[in-house]
Coordinates of C-alpha atoms and ligand atoms in Angstrom, one line a residue:
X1 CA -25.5 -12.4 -17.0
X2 CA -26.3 -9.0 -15.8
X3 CA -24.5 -5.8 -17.4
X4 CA -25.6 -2.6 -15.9
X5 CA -25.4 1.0 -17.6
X6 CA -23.4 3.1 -15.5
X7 CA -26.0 5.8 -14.5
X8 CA -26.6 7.6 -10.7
X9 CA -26.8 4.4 -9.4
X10 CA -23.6 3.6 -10.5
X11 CA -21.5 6.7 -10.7
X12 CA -19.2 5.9 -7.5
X13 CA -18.1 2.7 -9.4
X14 CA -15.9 5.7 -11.6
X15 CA -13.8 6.4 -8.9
X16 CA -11.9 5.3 -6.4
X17 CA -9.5 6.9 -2.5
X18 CA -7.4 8.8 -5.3
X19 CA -10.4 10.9 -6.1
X20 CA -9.8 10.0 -9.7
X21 CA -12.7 10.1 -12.0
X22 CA -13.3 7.5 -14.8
X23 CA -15.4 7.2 -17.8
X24 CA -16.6 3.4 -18.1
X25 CA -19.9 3.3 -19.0
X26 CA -21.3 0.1 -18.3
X27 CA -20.7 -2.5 -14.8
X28 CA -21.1 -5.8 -14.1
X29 CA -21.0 -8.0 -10.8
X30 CA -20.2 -11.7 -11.2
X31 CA -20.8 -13.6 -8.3
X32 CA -18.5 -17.0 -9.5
X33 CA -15.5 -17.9 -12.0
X34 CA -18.1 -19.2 -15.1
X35 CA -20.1 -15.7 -14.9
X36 CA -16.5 -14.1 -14.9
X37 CA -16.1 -15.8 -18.4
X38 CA -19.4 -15.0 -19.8
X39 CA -19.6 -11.3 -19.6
X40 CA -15.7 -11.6 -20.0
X41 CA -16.8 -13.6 -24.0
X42 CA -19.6 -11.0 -24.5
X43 CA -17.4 -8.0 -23.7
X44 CA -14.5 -9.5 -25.9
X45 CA -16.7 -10.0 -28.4
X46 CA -18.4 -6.9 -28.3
X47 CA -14.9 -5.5 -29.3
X48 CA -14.7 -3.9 -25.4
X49 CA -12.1 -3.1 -23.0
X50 CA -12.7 -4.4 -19.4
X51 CA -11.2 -2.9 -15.9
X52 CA -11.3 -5.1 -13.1
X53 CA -12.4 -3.5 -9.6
X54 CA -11.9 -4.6 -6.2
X55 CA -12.9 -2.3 -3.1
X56 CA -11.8 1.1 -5.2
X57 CA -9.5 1.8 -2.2
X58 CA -6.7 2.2 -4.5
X59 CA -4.9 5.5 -3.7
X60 CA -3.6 5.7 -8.0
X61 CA -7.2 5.4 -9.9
X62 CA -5.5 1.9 -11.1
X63 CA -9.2 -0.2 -10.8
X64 CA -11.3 3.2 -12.2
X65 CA -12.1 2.5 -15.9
X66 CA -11.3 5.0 -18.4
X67 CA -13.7 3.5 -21.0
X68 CA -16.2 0.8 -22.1
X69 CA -16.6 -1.5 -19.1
X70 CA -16.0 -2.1 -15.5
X71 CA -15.9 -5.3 -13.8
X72 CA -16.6 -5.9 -9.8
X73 CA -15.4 -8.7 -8.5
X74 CA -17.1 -6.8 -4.7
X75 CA -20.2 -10.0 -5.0
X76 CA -17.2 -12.5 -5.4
X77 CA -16.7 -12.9 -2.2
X78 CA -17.1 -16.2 -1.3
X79 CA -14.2 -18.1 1.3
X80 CA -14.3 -21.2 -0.4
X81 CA -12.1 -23.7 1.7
X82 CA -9.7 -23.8 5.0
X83 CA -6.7 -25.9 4.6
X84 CA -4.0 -27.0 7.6
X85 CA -0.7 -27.7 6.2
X86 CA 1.6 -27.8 9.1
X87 CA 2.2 -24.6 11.4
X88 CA 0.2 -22.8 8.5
X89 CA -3.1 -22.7 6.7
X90 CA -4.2 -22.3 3.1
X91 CA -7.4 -19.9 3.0
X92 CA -8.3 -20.2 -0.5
X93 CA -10.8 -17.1 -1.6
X94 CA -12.6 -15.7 -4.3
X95 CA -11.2 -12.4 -5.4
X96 CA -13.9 -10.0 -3.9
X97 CA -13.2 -11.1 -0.6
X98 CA -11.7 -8.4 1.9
X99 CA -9.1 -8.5 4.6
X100 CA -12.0 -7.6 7.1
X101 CA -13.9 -10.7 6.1
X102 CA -10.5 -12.6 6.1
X103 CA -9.4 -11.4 9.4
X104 CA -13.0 -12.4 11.0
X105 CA -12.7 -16.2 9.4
X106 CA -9.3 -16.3 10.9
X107 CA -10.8 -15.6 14.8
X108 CA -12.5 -19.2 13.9
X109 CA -9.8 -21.4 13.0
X110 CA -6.1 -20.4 15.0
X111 CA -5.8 -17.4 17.2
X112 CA -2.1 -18.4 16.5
X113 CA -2.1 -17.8 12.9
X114 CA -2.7 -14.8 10.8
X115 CA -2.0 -13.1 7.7
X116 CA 0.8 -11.5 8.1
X117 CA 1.2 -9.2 5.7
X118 CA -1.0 -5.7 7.1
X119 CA -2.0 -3.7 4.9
X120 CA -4.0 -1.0 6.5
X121 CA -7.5 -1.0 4.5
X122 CA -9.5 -3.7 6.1
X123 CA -12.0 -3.3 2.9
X124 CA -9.6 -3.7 0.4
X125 CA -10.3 -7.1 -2.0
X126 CA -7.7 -9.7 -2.4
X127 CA -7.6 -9.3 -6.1
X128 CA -6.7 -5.4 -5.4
X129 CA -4.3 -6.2 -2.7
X130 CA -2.8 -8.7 -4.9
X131 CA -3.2 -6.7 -8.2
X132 CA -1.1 -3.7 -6.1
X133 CA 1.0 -6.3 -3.9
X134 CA 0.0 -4.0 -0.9
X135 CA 2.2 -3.9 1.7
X136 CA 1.7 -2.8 5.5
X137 CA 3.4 -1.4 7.8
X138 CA 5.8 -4.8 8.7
X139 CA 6.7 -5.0 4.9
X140 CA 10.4 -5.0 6.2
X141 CA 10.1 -8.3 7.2
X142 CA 7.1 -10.0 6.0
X143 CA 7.1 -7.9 2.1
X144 CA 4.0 -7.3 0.3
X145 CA 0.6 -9.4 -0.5
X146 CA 2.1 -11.8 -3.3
X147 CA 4.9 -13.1 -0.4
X148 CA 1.8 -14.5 1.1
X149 CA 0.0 -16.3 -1.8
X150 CA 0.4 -19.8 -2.7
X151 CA -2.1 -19.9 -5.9
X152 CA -3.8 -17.8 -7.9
X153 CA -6.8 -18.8 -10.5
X154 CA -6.5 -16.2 -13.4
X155 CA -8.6 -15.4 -16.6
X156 CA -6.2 -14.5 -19.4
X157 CA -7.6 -12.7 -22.5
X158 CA -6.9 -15.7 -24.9
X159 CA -9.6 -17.2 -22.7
X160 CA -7.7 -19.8 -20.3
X161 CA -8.4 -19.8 -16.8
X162 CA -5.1 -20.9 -15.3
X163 CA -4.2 -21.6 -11.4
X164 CA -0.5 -20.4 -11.1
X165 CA 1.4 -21.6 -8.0
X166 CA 4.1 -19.5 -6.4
X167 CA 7.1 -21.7 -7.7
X168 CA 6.1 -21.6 -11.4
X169 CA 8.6 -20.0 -13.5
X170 CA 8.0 -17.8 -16.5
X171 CA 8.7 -18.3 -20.1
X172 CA 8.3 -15.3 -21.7
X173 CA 11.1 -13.9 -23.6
X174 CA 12.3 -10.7 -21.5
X175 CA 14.8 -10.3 -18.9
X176 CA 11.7 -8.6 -16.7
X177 CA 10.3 -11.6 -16.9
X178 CA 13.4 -13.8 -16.7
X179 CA 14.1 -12.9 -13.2
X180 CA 11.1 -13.7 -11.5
X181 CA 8.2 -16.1 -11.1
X182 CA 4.9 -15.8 -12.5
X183 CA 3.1 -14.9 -9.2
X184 CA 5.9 -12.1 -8.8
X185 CA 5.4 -10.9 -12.5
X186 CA 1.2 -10.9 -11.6
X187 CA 1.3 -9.6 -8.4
X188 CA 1.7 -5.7 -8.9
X189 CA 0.5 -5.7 -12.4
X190 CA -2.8 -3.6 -11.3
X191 CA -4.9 -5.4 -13.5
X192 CA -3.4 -5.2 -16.7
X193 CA -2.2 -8.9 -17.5
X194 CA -5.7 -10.7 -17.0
X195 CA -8.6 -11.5 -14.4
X196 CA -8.2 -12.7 -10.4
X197 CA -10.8 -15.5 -9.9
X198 CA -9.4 -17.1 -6.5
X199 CA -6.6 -17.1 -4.3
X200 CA -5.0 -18.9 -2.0
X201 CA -3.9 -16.9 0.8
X202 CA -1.1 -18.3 3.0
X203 CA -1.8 -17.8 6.9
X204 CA 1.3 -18.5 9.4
X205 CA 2.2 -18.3 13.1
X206 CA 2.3 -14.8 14.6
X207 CA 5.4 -14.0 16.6
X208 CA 5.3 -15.1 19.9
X209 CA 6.1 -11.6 21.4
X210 CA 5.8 -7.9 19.3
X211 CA 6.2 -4.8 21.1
X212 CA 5.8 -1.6 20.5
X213 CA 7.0 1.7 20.6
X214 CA 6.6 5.7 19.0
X215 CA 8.9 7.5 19.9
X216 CA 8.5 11.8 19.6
X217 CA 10.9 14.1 18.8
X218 CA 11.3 17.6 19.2
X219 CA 14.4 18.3 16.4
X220 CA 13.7 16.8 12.8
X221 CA 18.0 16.7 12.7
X222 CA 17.9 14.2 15.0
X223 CA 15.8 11.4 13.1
X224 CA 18.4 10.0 10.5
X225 CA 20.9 9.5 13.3
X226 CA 18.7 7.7 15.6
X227 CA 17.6 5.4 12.4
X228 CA 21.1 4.6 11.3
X229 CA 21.2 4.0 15.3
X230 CA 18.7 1.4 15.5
X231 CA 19.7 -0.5 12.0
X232 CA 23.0 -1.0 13.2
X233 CA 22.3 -2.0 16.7
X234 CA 19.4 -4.5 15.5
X235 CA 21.2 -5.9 12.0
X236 CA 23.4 -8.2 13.6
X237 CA 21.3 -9.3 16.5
X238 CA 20.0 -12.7 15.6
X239 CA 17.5 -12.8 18.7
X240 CA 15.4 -9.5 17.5
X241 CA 13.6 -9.0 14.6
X242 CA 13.0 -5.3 13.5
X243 CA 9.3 -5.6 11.5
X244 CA 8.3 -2.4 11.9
X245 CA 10.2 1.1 11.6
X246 CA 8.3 4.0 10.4
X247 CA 8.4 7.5 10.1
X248 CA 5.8 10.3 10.4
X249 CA 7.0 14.2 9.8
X250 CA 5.4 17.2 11.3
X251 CA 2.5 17.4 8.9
X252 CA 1.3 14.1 9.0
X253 CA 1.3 13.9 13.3
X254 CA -1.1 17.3 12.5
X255 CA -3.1 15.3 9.6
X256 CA -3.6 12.5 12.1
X257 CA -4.4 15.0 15.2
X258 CA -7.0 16.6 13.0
X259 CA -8.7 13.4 11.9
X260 CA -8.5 12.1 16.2
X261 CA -11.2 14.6 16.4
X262 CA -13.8 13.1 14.6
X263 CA -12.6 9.5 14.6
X264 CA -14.2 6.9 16.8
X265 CA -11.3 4.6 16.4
X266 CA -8.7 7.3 17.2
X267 CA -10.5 8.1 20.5
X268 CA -8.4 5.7 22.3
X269 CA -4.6 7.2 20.8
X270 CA -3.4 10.1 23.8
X271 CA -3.1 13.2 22.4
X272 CA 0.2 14.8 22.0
X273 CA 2.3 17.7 22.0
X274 CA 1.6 19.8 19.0
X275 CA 5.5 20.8 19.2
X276 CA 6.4 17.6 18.5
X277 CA 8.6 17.6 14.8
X278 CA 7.8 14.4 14.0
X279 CA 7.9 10.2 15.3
X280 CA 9.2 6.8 14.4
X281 CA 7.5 4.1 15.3
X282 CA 9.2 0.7 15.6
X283 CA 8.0 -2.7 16.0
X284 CA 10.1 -5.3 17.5
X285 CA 9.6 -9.0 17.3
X286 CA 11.1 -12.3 19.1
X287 CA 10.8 -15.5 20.7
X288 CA 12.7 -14.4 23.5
X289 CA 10.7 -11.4 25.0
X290 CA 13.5 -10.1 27.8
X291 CA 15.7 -9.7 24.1
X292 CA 12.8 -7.5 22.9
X293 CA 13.3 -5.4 26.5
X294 CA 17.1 -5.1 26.2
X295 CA 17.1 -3.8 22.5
X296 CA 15.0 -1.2 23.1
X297 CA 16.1 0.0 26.6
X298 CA 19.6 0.5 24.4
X299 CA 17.4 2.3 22.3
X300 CA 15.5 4.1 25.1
X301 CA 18.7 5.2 26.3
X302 CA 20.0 6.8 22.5
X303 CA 16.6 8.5 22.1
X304 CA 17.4 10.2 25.8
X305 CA 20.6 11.0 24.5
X306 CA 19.6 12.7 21.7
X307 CA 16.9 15.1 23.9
X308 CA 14.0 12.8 23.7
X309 CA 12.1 12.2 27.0
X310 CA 10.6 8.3 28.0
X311 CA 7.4 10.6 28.4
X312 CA 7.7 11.7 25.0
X313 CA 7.4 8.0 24.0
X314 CA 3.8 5.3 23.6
X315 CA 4.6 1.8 24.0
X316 CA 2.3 -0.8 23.7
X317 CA 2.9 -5.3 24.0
X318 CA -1.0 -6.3 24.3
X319 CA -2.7 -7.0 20.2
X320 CA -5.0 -4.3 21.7
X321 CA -2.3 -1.7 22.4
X322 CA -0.4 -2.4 18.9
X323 CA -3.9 -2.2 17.3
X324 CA -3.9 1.5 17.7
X325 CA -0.4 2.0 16.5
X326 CA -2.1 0.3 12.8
X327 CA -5.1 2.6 13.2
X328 CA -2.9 5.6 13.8
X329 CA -1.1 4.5 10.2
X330 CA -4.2 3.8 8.9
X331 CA -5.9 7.8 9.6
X332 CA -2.7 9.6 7.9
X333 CA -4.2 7.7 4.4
X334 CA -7.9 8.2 5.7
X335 CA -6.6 12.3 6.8
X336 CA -4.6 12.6 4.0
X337 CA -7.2 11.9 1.1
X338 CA -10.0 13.7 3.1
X339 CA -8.1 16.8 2.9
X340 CA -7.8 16.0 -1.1
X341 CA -11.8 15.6 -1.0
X342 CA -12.3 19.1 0.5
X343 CA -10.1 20.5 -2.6
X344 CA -12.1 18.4 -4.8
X345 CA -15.1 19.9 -3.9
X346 CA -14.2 23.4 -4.7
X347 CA -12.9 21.5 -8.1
X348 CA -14.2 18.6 -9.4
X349 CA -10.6 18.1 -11.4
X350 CA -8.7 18.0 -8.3
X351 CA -7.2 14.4 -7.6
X352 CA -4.2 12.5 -5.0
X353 CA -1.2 13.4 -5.7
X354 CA 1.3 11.2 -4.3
X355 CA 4.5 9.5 -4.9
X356 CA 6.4 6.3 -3.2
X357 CA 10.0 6.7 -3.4
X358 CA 12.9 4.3 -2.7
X359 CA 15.6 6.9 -1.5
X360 CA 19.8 6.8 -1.5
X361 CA 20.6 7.8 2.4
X362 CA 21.9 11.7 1.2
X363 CA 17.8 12.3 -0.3
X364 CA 16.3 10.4 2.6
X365 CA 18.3 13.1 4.7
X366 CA 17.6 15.7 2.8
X367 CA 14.2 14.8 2.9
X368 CA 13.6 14.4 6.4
X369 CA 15.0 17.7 6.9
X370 CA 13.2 19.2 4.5
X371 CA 16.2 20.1 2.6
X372 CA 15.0 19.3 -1.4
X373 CA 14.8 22.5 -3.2
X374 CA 12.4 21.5 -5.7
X375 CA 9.9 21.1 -2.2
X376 CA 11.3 24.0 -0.5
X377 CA 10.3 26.5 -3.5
X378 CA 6.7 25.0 -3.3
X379 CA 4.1 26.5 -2.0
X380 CA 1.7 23.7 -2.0
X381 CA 1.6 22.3 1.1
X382 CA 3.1 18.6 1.6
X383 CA 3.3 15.4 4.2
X384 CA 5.9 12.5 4.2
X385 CA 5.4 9.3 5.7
X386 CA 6.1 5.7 5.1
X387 CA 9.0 2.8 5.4
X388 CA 12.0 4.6 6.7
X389 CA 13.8 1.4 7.9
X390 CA 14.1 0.6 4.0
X391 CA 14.6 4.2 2.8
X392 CA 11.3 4.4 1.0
X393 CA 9.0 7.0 2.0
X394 CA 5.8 8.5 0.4
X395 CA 5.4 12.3 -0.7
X396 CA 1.5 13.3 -0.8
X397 CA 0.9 17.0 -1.8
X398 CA -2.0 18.5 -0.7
X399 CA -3.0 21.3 -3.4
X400 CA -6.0 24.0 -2.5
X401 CA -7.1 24.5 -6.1
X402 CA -6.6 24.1 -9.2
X403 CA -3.6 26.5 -9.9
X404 CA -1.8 24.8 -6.8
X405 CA -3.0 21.4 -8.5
X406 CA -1.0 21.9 -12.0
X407 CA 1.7 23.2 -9.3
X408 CA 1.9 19.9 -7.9
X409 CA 1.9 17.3 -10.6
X410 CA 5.1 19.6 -12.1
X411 CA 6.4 19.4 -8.6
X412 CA 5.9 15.2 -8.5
X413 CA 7.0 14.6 -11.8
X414 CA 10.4 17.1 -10.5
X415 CA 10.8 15.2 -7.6
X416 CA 10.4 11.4 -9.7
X417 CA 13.3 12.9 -12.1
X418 CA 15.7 14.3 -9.0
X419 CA 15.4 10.8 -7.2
X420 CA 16.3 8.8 -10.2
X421 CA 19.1 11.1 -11.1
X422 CA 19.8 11.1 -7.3
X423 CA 20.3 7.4 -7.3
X424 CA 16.4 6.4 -6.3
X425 CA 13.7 4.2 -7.1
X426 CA 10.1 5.4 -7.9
X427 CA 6.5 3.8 -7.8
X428 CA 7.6 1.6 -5.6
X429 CA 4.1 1.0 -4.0
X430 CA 0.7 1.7 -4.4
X431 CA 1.3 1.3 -8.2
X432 CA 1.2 4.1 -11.4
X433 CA -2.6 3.6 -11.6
X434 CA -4.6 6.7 -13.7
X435 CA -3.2 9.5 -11.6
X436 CA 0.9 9.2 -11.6
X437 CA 1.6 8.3 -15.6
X438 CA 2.7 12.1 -16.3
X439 CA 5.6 11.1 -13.3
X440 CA 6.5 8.0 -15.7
X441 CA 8.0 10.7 -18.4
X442 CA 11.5 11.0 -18.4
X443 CA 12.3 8.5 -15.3
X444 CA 11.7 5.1 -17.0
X445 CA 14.3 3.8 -19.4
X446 CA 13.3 2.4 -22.7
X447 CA 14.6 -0.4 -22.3
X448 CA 12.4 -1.1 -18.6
X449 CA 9.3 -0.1 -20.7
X450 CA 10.6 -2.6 -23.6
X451 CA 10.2 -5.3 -21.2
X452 CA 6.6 -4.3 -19.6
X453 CA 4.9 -4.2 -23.2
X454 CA 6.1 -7.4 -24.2
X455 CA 5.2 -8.3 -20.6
X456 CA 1.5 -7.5 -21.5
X457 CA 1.9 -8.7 -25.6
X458 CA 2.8 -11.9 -24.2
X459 CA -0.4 -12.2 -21.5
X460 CA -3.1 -9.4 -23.4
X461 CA -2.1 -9.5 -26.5
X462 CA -5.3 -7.3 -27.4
X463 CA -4.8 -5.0 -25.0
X464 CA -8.4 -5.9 -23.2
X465 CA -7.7 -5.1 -20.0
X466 CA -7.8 -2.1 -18.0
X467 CA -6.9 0.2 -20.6
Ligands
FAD501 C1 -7.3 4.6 4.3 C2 -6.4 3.8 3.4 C3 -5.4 3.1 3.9 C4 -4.6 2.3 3.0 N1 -3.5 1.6 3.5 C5 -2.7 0.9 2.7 C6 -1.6 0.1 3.2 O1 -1.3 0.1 4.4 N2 -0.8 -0.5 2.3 C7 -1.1 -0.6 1.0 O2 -0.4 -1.2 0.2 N3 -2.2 0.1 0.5 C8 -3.0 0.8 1.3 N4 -4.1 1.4 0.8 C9 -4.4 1.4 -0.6 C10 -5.4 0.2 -1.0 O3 -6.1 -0.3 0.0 C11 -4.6 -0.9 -1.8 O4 -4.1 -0.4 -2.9 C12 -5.5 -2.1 -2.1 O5 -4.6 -3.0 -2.7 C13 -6.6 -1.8 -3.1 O6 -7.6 -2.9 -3.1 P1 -9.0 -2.7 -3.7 O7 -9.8 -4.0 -3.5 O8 -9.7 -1.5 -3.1 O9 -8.7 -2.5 -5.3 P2 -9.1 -1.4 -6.3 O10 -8.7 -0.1 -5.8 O11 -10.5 -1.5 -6.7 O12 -8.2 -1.8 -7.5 C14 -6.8 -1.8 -7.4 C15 -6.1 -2.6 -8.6 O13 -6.4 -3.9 -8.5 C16 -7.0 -4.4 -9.7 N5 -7.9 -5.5 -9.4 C17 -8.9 -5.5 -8.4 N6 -9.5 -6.7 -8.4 C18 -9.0 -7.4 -9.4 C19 -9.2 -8.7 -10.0 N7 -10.1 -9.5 -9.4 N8 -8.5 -9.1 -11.0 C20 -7.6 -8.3 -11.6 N9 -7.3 -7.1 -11.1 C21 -8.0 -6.6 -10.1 C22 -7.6 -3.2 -10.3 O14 -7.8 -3.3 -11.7 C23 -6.6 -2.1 -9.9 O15 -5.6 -2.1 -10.8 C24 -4.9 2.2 1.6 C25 -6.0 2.9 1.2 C26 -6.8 3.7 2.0 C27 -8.0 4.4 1.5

C-alpha cells in the first residue's frame, strides 16, 4: 500500500476541466479491489475523509478533494472479461478504465456492437461516467451511463464490497429512494455513497443506418419553430428514430470556430459562415434507410421554408462523416473551458461556471432568443448549448476576471431560481460537484434535501466520502 503526499508531483490531482482547485493532501493509486480496501481501512481508521477520482474531466470539481485524501482509481484499469449474451455483450471493467480504452477493445470483438451511450470525453473513467451518469449527445434515446450498466461492484463505508445488478430494488426508507433501483440511486451520486470497483458495461447492436445533418441558420426566431417542427413530424413515425437533436447558439459556433484553428481533429469540419446565428444538429436513426431520406427531405423542405439554404446545411451517413459531428460537440466543452483557463491565469480564483437546465417551452424560447432579463442585463459574456429536443440546455458564462466572476455566480444562482419559479428543472447533468452548491440555495425544497441526506445516512453513515 502506497500513499503519496500531495506535493509538485501531485498538484494536478487537486483539480480537475472545471478549473476548480482542491485541498487534499495526500493520493493513492490502487491498482485492484483488495488494495482499494486496504488504504480504504487505513484511511477510515486514520479518522480520514476520502474522494474518489476518475480522469478529473468532470466539468463541476465533483472528483477534486476538499480535504484529507484523494483516491485514483486512473491504475485500475484493467478490462477484466468479454461476455456474449445474445445480440449484446457484457464488458465487465475495473473502474479506471476509459471510454477510449473501451472503444479500442470493442474494434476486437463486434464491429456491430457498441456502447451506446456517447459521451464526448474519450478519457473519462467508468467510475466517473457512472458516478455523473454522463450522457452524450444521443441521450434522447439511449439516456445516460447507468442505462447501460448491468453490475456494479461497490465499496461501502461500513466496509462491504457489494456487486449490485440493475434490477435490485432499494430498501431504504425515503420516497427518493422508493422510486428507483439501486443502480439508478448510485449512478449520479458523484462519489458520495461509496467506492466503484468494477462494472459491467452493457454493449448492444448499433443501428443499422444513422444519418446526419446540421442545419445553419441565419435568424435565431426561427429555431423554436423548426424544433416544435421536427418533434411533431418525427413523434408519431414509428419507422424513424430521432437520437440526436441539438442546439448550438451564436457563441458557441464562434467558440468552436476559434478552437478549428488550432485543432488537428477539427481540421476536417468546413468552415462556415461567420453570420450564421446559430445550428441544430439532428441525428436520425432506422432500419429502413429510404424512411431516414423521406423525414428529412420533409425537413429539408421546412428549413427552406423558413430562409435556410441546402448549402447552409453538413450532412453526413459514413461513421467517418458522423464522427466529426461528435468532435465538433466535443470542442465547444474543450473551447469553452480553454477560454475559462485564460481567465484563470490572470486569476488563480477564477473557475467554470455552468448550469444544465431542464426548461418549460416559454424559457426555452426565451432563451434561444436571448430574451431572459437576468442574461440580458449581464455583461459577462455567455454560450448555450446542449439537448434541445428534451428542453434541457446548458448556460456556461465565460467571466474575464474576478469582478465579472462574483458577477456570474449571482447571475447562475438568478437564473437556477427564475427556471424553478418558471416551471424548470436544474442540475440536470454534469452534477453539483464543488463549483455549483451556491446555485443549490433557495431552488431545492427541504423536503428533496430530506431525502438525499438520509440517502447518504443510510449508505455513509460517517460521512467518509468525498466530503
Ligand atoms: C471536453 C470535454 C467534453 C465532455 N463531454 C461530456 C459529454 O458529452 N457528456 C457528459 O456527460 N460529460 C462530458 N464531459 C464531462 C466529463 O467527461 C464527465 O463528467 C465524466 O463523467 C467524468 O469522468 P472522470 O473519469 O473524468 O471523473 P472525475 O472528473 O475524476 O470524477 C467525477 C465524479 O466521479 C466520481 N468518481 C470517479 N471515479 C469513481 C469511483 N471509482 N468510485 C466512486 N466515485 C468515482 C468522483 O468522485 C466525482 O464525483 C466532458 C468533459 C470535457 C472536458
Amino acid at each position: 500500500m502506497e500513499i503519496f503526499q500531495i506535493s509538485d508531483k501531485y498538484i494536478d490531482y487537486n483539480k480537475d476541466e472545471s478549473k476548480f482547485v482542491g485541498n487534499s493532501s495526500t493520493i493513492s493509486f490502487p491498482t485492484s479491489c483488495d488494495e482499494v480496501v486496504e488504504i480504504f481501512n487505513y484511511i477510515k481508521n486514520s479518522g480520514e475523509k476520502i474522494t474518489a477520482q476518475g480522469s478529473r474531466t468532470g466539468l463541476v470539481g465533483a472528483g477534486v478533494g476538499l480535504v484529507s485524501h484523494t483516491m485514483s482509481f486512473e491504475k485500475m484499469n484493467k478490462i477484466l472479461d468479454t461476455t456474449s449474451v445474445g445480440e449484446e455483450y457484457i464488458v465487465k471493467v475495473q473502474s479506471g478504465v476509459t471510454l477510449g480504452q473501451l472503444r479500442e477493445h470493442i474494434k476486437n470483438i463486434n464491429e456491430n456492437v457498441d456502447f451506446l451511450p456517447n459521451p464526448t470525453e474519450e478519457t473519462a473513467t467508468f467510475g466517473g461516467l457512472f458516478s455523473h451518469n454522463a450522457k452524450g449527445m444521443n441521450s434522447l434515446k439511449y439516456g445516460g451511463v447507468a442505462n447501460h450498466i448491468n453490475s456494479v461492484k461497490i465499496l461501502f463505508s461500513n466496509g462491504d464490497v457489494k456487486t449490485i445488478s440493475c434490477d435490485e430494488k432499494c430498501s431504504i426508507a425515503s420516497s427518493l429512494a422508493e422510486q428507483t433501483t439501486m443502480i439508478e440511486l448510485l449512478a449520479g451520486s458523484e462519489g458520495q455513497l461509496g467506492l466503484i470497483l468494477e462494472l459491467d458495461v452493457i454493449l448492444r447492436k448499433t443501428p443499422s443506418n444513422r444519418w446526419g445533418v446540421m442545419f445553419f441558420f441565419n435568424r435565431v426566431e426561427k429555431v423554436v419553430e423548426f424544433k416544435n417542427y421536427v418533434n411533431n413530424l418525427l413523434e408519431d413515425n414509428n419507422n424513424v428514430d430521432l437520437s440526436v437533436f441539438e442546439y448550438y447558439d451564436k457563441k458557441t459556433l464562434d467558440i468552436v470556430g476559434e478552437w478549428k484553428k488550432t485543432s488537428s481533429k477539427l481540421k476536417s469540419i468546413p468552415d462556415y459562415r461567420s453570420e450564421f446565428q446559430s445550428a441544430i444538429y439532428l441525428e436520425i436513426e432506422s432500419e429502413l434507410e429510404e424512411e431516414i431520406e423521406v423525414a428529412l427531405m420533409e425537413i429539408l423542405d421546412k428549413f427552406e421554408a423558413e430562409g435556410g439554404a441546402e448549402s447552409d446545411t453538413w450532412a453526413g451517413v459514413l461513421p467517418s462523416e458522423l464522427e466529426k459531428f461528435q468532435h465538433f460537440r466535443h470542442a465547444v466543452q474543450e473551447g469553452g473551458n480553454s477560454a475559462i483557463q485564460n481567465a484563470k491565469n490572470i486569476d488563480s480564483s477564477i473557475f467554470k461556471l455552468s448550469m444544465d437546465f431542464k426548461l418549460q417551452d416559454s424559457m426555452l424560447e426565451d432563451i434561444i432568443n436571448r430574451n431572459v432579463e437576468i442574461l440580458k442585463k449581464s455583461s459577462v459574456e455567455y454560450f448555450v448549448f446542449g439537448h434541445i429536443g428534451e428542453n434541457h440546455l446548458q448556460l456556461n458564462l465565460l467571466p474575464n476576471n474576478v469582478d465579472e466572476f462574483q458577477h456570474a455566480k449571482n447571475i447562475l444562482a438568478d437564473m437556477c431560481e427564475y427556471n424553478i419559479k418558471n416551471g424548470g428543472t436544474n442540475f440536470v447533468e454534469n452534477g453539483v460537484g464543488k463549483t455549483r452548491i451556491n446555485c443549490l440555495n433557495n431552488v431545492v425544497n427541504k423536503e428533496f434535501i430530506d431525502n438525499i441526506k438520509k440517502v447518504k445516512e443510510f449508505f455513509d453513515k460517517e460521512s467518509i466520502f468525498n466530503c
